[in-house]
Coordinates of N, CA and C and ligand atoms in Angstrom, one line a residue:
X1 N -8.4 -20.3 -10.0 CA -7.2 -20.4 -10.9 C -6.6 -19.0 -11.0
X2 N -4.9 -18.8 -10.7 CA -4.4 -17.8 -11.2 C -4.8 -17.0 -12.3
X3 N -5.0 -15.5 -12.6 CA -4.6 -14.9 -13.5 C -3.5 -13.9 -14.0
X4 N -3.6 -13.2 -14.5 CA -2.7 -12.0 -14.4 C -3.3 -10.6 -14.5
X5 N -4.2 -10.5 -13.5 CA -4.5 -9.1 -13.7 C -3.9 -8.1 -13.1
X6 N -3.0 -7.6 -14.0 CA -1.8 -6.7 -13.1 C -2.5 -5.3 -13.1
X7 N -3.3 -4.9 -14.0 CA -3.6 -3.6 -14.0 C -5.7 -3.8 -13.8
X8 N -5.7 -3.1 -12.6 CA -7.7 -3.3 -13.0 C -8.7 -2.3 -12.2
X9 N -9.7 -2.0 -12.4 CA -10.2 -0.6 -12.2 C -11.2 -1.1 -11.4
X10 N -11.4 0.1 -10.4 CA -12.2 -0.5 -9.2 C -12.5 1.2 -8.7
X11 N -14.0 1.4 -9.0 CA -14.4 2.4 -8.2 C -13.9 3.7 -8.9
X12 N -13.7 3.6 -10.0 CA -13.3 4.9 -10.7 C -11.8 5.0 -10.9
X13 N -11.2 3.9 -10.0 CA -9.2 4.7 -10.3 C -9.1 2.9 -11.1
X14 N -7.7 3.3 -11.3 CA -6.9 2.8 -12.1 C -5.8 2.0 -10.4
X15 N -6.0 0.6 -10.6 CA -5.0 -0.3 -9.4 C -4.1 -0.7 -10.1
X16 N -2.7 -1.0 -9.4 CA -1.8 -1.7 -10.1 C -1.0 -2.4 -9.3
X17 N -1.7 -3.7 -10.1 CA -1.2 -5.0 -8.7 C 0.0 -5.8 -9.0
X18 N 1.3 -5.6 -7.9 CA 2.8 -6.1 -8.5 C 2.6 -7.2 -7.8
X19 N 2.1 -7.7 -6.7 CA 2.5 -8.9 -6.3 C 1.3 -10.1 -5.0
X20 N 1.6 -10.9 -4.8 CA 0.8 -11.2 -3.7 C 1.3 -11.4 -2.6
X21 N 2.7 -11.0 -2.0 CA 3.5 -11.5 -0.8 C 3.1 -10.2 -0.2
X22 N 2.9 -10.7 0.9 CA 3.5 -9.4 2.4 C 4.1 -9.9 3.4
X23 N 4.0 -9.0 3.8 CA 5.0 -9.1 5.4 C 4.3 -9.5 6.1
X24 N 2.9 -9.3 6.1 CA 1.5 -9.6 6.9 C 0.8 -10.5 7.2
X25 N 0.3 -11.2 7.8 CA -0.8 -11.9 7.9 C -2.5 -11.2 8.2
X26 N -2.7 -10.2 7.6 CA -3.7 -9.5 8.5 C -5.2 -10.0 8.7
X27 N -5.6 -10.4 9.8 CA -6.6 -11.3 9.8 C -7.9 -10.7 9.1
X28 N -7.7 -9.4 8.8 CA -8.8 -9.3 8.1 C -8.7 -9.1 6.5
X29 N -7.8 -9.5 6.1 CA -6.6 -9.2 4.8 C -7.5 -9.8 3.7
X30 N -8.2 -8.9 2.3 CA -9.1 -9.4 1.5 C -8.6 -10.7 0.8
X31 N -7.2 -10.8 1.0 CA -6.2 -11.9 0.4 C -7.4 -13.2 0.7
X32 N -7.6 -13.2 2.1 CA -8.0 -14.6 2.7 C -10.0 -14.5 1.8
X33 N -10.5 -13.7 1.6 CA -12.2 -13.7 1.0 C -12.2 -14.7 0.0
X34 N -12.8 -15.2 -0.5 CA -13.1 -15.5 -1.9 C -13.2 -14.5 -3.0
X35 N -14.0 -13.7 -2.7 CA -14.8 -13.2 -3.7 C -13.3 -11.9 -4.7
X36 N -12.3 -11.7 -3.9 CA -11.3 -11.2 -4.9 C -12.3 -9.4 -4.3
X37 N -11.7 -8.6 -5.3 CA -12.0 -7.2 -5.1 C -13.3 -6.9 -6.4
X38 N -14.4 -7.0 -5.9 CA -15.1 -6.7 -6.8 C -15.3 -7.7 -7.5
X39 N -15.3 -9.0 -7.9 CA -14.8 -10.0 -8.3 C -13.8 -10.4 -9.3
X40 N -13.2 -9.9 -9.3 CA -11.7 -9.7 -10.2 C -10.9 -10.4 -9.5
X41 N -10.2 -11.3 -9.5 CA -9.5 -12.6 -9.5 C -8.0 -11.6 -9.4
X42 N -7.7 -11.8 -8.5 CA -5.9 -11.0 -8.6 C -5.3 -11.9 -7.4
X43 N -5.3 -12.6 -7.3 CA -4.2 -13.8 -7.9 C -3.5 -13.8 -9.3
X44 N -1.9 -13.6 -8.8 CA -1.1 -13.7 -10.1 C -0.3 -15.4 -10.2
X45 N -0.6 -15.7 -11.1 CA 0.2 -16.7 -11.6 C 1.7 -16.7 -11.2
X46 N 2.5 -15.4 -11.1 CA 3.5 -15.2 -11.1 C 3.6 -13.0 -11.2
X47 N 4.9 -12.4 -10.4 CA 4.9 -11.7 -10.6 C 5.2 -11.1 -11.7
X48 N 4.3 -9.8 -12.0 CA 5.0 -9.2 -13.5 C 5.9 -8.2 -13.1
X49 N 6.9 -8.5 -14.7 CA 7.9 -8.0 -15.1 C 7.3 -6.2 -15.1
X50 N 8.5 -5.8 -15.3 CA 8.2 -3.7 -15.0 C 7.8 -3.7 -16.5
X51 N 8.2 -4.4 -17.7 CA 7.3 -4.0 -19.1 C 6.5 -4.6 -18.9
X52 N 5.8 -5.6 -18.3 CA 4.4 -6.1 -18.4 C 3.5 -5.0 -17.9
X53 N 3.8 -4.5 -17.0 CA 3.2 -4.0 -16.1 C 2.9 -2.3 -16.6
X54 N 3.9 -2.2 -17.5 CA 4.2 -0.6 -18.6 C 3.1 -1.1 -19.5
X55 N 2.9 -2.4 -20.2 CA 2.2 -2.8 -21.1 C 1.0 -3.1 -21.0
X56 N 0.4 -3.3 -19.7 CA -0.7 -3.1 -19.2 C -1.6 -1.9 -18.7
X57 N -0.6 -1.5 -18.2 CA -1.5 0.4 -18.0 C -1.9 0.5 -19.7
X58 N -0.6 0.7 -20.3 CA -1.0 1.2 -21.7 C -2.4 0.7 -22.1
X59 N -2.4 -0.9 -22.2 CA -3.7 -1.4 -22.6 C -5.0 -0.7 -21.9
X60 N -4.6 0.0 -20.7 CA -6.1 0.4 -19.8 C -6.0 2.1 -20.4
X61 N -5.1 2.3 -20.8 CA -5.4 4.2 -21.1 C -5.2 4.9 -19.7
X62 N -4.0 4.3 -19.3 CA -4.1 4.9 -18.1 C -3.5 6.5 -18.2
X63 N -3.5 6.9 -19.0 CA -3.3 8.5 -19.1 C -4.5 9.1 -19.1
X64 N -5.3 8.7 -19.0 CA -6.9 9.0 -19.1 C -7.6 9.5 -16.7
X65 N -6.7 9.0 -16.6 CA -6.9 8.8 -15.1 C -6.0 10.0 -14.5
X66 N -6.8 10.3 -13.2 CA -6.2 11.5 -12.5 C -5.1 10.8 -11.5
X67 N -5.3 9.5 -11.1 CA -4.5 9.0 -10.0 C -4.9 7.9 -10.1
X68 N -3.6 6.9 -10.2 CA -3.0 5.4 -10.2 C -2.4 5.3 -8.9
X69 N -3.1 4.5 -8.7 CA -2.9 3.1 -7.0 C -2.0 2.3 -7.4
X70 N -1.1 2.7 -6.6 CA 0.3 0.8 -6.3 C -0.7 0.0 -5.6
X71 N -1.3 -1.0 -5.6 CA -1.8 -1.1 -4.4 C -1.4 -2.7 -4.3
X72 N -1.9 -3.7 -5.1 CA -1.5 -4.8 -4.9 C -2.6 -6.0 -4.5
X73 N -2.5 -7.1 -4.6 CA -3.7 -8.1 -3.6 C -2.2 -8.7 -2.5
X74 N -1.6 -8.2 -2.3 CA -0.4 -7.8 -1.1 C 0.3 -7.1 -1.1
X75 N 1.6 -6.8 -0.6 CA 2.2 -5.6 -0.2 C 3.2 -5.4 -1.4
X76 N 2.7 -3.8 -2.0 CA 3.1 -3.5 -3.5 C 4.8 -3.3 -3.2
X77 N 4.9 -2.9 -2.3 CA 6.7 -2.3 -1.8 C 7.2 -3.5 -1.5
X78 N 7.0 -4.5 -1.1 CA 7.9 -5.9 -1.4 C 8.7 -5.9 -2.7
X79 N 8.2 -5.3 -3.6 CA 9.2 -5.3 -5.0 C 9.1 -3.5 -5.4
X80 N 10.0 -3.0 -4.2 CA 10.2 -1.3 -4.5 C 10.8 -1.4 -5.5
X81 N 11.9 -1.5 -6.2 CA 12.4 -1.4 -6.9 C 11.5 -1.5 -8.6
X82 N 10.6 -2.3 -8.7 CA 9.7 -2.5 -10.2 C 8.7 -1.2 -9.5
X83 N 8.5 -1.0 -8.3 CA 7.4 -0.1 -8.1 C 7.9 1.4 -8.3
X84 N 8.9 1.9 -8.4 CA 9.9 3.0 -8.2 C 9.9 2.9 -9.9
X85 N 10.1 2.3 -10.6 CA 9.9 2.2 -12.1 C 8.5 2.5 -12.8
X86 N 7.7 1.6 -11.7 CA 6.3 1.9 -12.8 C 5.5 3.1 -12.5
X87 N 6.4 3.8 -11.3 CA 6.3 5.4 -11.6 C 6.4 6.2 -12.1
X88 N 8.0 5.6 -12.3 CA 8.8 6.8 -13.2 C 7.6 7.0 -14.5
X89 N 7.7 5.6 -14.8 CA 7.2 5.5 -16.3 C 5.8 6.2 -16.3
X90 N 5.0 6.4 -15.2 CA 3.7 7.0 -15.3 C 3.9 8.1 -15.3
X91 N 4.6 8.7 -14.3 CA 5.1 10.0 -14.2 C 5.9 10.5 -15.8
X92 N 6.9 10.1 -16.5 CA 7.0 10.3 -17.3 C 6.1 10.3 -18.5
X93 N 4.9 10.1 -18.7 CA 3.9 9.5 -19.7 C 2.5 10.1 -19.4
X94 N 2.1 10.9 -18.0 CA 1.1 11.1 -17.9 C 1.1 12.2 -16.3
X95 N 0.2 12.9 -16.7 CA -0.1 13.8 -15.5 C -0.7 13.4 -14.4
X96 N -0.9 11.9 -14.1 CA -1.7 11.3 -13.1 C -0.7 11.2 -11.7
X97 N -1.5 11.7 -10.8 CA -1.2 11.6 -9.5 C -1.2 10.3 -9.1
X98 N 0.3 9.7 -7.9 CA 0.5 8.1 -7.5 C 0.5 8.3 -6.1
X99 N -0.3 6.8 -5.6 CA -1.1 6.7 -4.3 C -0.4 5.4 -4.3
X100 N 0.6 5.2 -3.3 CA 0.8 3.7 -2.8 C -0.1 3.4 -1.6
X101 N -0.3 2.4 -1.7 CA -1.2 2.1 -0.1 C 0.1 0.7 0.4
X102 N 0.5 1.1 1.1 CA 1.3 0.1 1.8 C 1.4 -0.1 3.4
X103 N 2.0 -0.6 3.5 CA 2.2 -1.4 5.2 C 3.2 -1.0 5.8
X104 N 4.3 -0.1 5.4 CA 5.6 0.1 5.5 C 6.5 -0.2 6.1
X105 N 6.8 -1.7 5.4 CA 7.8 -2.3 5.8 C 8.8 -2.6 4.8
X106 N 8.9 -1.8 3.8 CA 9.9 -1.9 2.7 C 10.8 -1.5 3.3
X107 N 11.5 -0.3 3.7 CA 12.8 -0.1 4.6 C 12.7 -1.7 4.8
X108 N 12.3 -2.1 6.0 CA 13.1 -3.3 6.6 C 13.3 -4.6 5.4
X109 N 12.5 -4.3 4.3 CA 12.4 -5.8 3.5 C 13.8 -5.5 2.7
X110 N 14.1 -4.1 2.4 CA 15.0 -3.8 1.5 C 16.8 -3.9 2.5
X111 N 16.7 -3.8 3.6 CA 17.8 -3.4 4.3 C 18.3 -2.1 4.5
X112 N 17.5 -1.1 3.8 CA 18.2 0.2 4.4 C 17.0 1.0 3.3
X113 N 17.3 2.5 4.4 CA 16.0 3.6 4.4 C 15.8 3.9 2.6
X114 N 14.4 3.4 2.1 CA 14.3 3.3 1.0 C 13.5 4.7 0.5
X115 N 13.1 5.3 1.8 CA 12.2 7.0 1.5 C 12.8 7.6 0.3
X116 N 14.3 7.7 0.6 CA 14.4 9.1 -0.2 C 14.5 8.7 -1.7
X117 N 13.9 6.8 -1.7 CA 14.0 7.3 -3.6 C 12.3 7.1 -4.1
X118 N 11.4 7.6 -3.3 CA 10.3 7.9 -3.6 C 9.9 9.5 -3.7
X119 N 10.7 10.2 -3.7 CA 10.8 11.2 -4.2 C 11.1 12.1 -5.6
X120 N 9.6 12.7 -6.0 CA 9.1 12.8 -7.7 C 8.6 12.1 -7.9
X121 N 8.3 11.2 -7.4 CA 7.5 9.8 -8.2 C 6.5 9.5 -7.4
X122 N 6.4 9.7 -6.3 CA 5.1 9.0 -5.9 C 4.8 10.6 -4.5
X123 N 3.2 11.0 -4.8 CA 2.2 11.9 -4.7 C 1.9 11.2 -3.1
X124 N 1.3 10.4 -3.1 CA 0.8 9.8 -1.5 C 1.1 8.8 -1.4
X125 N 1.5 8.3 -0.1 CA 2.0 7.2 0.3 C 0.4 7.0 1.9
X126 N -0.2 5.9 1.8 CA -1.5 5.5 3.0 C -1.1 4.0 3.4
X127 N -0.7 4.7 4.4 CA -0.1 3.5 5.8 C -1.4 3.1 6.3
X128 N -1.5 1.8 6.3 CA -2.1 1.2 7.4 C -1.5 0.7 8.7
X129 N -1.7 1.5 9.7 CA -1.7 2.0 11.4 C -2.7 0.8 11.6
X130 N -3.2 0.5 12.0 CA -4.6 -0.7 11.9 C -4.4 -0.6 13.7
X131 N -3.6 -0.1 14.8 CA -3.9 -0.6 16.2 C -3.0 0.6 16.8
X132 N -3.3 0.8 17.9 CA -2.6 1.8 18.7 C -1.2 1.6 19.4
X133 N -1.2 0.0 19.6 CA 0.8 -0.1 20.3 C 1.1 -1.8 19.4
X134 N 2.4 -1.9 19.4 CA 2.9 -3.0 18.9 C 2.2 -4.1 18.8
X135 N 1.9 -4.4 20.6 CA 1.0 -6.0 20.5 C -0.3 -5.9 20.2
X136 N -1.1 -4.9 19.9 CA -2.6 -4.8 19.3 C -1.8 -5.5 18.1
X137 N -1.2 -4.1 16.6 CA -1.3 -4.4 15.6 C -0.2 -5.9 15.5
X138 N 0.4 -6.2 16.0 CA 0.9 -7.9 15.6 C -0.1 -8.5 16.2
X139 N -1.3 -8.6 17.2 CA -2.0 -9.4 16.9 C -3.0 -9.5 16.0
X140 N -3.2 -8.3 15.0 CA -4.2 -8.2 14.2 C -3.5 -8.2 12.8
X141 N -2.4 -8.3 12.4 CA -1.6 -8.5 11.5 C -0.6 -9.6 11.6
X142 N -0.6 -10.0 12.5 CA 0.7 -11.5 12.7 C 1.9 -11.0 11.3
X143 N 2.6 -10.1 12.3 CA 4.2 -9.9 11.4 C 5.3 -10.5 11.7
X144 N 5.3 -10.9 9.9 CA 6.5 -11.3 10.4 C 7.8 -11.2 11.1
X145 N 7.5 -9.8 11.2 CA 8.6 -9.0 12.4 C 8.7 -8.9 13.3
X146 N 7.2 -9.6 13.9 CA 6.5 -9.3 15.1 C 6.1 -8.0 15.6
X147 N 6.3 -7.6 17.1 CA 6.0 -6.4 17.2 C 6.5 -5.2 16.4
X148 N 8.1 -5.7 16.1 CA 8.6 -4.9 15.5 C 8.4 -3.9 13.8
X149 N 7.6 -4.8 13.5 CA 6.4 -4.3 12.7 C 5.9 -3.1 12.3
X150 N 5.4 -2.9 13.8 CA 4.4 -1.6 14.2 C 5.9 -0.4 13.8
X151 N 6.8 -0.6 14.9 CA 7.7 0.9 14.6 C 8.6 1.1 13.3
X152 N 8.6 -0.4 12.7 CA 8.8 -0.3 11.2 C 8.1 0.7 10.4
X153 N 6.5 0.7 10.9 CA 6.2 1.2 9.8 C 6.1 3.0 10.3
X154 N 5.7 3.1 11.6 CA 6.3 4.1 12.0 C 7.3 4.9 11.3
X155 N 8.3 4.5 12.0 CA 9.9 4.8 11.5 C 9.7 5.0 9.8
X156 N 8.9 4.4 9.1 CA 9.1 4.1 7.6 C 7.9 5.6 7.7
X157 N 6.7 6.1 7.9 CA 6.1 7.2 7.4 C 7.1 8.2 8.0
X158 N 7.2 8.1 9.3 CA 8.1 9.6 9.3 C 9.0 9.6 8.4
X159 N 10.1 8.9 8.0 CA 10.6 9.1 6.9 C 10.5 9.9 5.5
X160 N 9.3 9.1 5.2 CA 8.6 9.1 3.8 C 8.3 10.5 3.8
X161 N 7.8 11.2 4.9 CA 7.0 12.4 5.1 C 7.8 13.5 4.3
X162 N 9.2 13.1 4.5 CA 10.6 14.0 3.8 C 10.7 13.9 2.7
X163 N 9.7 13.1 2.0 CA 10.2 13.0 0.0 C 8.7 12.8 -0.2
X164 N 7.6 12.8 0.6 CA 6.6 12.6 -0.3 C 5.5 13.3 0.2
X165 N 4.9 14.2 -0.8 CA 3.8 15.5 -0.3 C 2.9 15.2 0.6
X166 N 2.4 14.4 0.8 CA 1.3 13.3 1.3 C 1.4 12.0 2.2
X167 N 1.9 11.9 3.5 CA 1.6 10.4 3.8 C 0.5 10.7 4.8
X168 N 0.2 9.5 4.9 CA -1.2 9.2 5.5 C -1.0 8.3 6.9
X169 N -0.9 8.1 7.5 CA -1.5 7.0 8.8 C -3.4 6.2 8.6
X170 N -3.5 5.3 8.6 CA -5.1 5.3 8.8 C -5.6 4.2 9.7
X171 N -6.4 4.1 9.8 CA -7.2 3.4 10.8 C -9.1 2.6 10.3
X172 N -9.3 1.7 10.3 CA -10.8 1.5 10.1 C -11.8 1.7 11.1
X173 N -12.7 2.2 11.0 CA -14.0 2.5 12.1 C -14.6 2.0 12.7
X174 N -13.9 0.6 12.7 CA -13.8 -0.6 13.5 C -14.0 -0.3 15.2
X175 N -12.9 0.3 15.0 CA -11.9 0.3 16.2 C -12.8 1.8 17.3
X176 N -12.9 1.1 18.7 CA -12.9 2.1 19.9 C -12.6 3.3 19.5
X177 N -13.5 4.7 19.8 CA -13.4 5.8 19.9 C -12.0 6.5 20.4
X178 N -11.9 5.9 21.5 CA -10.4 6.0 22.7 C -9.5 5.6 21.4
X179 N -9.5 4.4 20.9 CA -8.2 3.6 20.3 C -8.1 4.6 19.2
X180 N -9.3 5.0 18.5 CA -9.2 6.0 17.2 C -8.1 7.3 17.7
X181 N -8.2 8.0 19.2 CA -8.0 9.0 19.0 C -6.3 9.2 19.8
X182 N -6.1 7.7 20.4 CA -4.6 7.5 20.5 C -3.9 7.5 18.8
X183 N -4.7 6.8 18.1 CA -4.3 6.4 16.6 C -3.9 8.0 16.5
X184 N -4.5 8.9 16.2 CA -4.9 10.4 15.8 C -3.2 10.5 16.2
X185 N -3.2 10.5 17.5 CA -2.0 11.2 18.1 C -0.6 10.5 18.2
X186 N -0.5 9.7 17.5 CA 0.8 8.6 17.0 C 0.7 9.1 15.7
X187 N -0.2 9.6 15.2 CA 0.3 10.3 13.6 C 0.5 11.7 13.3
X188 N -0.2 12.4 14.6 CA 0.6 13.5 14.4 C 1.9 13.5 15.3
X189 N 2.5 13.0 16.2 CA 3.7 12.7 16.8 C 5.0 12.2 15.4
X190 N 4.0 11.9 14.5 CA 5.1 10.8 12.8 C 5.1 12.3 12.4
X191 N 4.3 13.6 12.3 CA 4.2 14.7 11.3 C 3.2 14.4 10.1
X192 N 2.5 13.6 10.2 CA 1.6 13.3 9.0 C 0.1 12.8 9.1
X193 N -0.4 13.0 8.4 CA -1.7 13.2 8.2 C -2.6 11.6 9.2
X194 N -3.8 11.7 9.4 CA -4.4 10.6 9.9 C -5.8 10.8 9.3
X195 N -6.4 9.4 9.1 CA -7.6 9.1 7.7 C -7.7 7.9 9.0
X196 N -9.4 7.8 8.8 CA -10.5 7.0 9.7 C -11.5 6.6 8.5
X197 N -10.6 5.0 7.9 CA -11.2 4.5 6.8 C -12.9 4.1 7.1
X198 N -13.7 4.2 6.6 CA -14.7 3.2 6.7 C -14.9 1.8 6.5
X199 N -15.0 0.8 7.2 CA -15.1 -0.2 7.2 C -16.2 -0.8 5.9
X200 N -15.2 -1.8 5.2 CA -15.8 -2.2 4.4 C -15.9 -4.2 3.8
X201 N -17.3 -4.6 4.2 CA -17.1 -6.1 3.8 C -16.4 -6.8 2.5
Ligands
SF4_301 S1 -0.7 -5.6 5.0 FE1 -2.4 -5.6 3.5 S2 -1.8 -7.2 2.0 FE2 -0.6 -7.5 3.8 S3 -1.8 -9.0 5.0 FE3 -2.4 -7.0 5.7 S4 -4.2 -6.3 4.5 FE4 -3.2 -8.1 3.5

């Protein structure tokens, strides 16, 4: 059964989940598990409103925290616009550093280059890179963009790199030695950082 847990703590941070849509299909995507994150049920009934979502940090004390996750149980940038708000409002209210973990495909969801209004407001931005050329990561993500996907998100970190102190490229430890260190060098070719997540069930 749906709930609404828009705001929930996992592992010491503070998450903040706007929606369940992506652009993705990613076959390994925790969407598809049962068991939720931790078992915390995030499935939303429906998406929250930008005061719900103001009204739920508040309920968690999130001024108490050094850094709040956009993160989502799907892709938080599908609704930039509420997410560019529930910055502001953090950033205005609290000294806590903001980490989006996204897919970067908002440019393309929005229709035009959305970087430059993540600027002041959001600290790091962590792309998942998840494959080394187009038809790896659409077969491991089935986008809706198809290959076109991959240079979306591309095109979308080098962007970001210009308004936000921090992006990241990353990769799971999944993946071939060789594939990791093509990955490496498609993110420094973007200008931005590269992270070799650990795989986790
Ligand atoms: S991009 Fe993230 S939320 Fe979307 S399907 Fe892949 S893992 Fe799931």
């Amino acid at each position: 059964m749906a709930a609404m847990n828009i705001v929930y703590h996992y592992q010491g941070k503070l998450y903040v989940n706007l929606t369940n849509r992506c652009t993705n299909r990613c076959k390994f995507c925790i969407r598809y598990t049962p068991s939720g994150v931790d078992g915390i049920d995030l499935w939303l009934e429906r998406e929250p409103r930008a005061d719900e979502v103001k009204k739920a940090l508040e309920e968690n004390d999130f001024t108490k925290y050094p850094e709040i996750v956009i993160c989502g149980y799907g892709e938080p940038l599908m609704r930039f616009e509420t997410a560019m708000e529930v910055c502001r409002y953090i950033k205005d209210n609290s000294t806590a550093k903001i980490r989006i973990n996204t897919n970067g495909h908002a440019s393309r969801v929005a229709g035009f280059d959305v970087t430059p209004k993540m600027e002041g407001l959001v600290d790091t931005v962590s792309i998942s890179l998840n494959a080394k050329n187009a038809a790896e990561y659409n077969e491991i993500c089935v986008c809706q963009f198809g290959e076109d996907g991959f240079y979306e998100m591309l095109d979308f970190a080098k962007k970001a790199a210009k308004y936000v102190p921090e992006v990241v490229l990353s990769v799971v430890d999944v993946l071939p030695e060789e594939d990791i260190e093509q990955c490496r060098r498609i993110a420094e070719d973007c200008g931005v950082k590269f992270r070799v997540r650990e795989y986790s069930e």
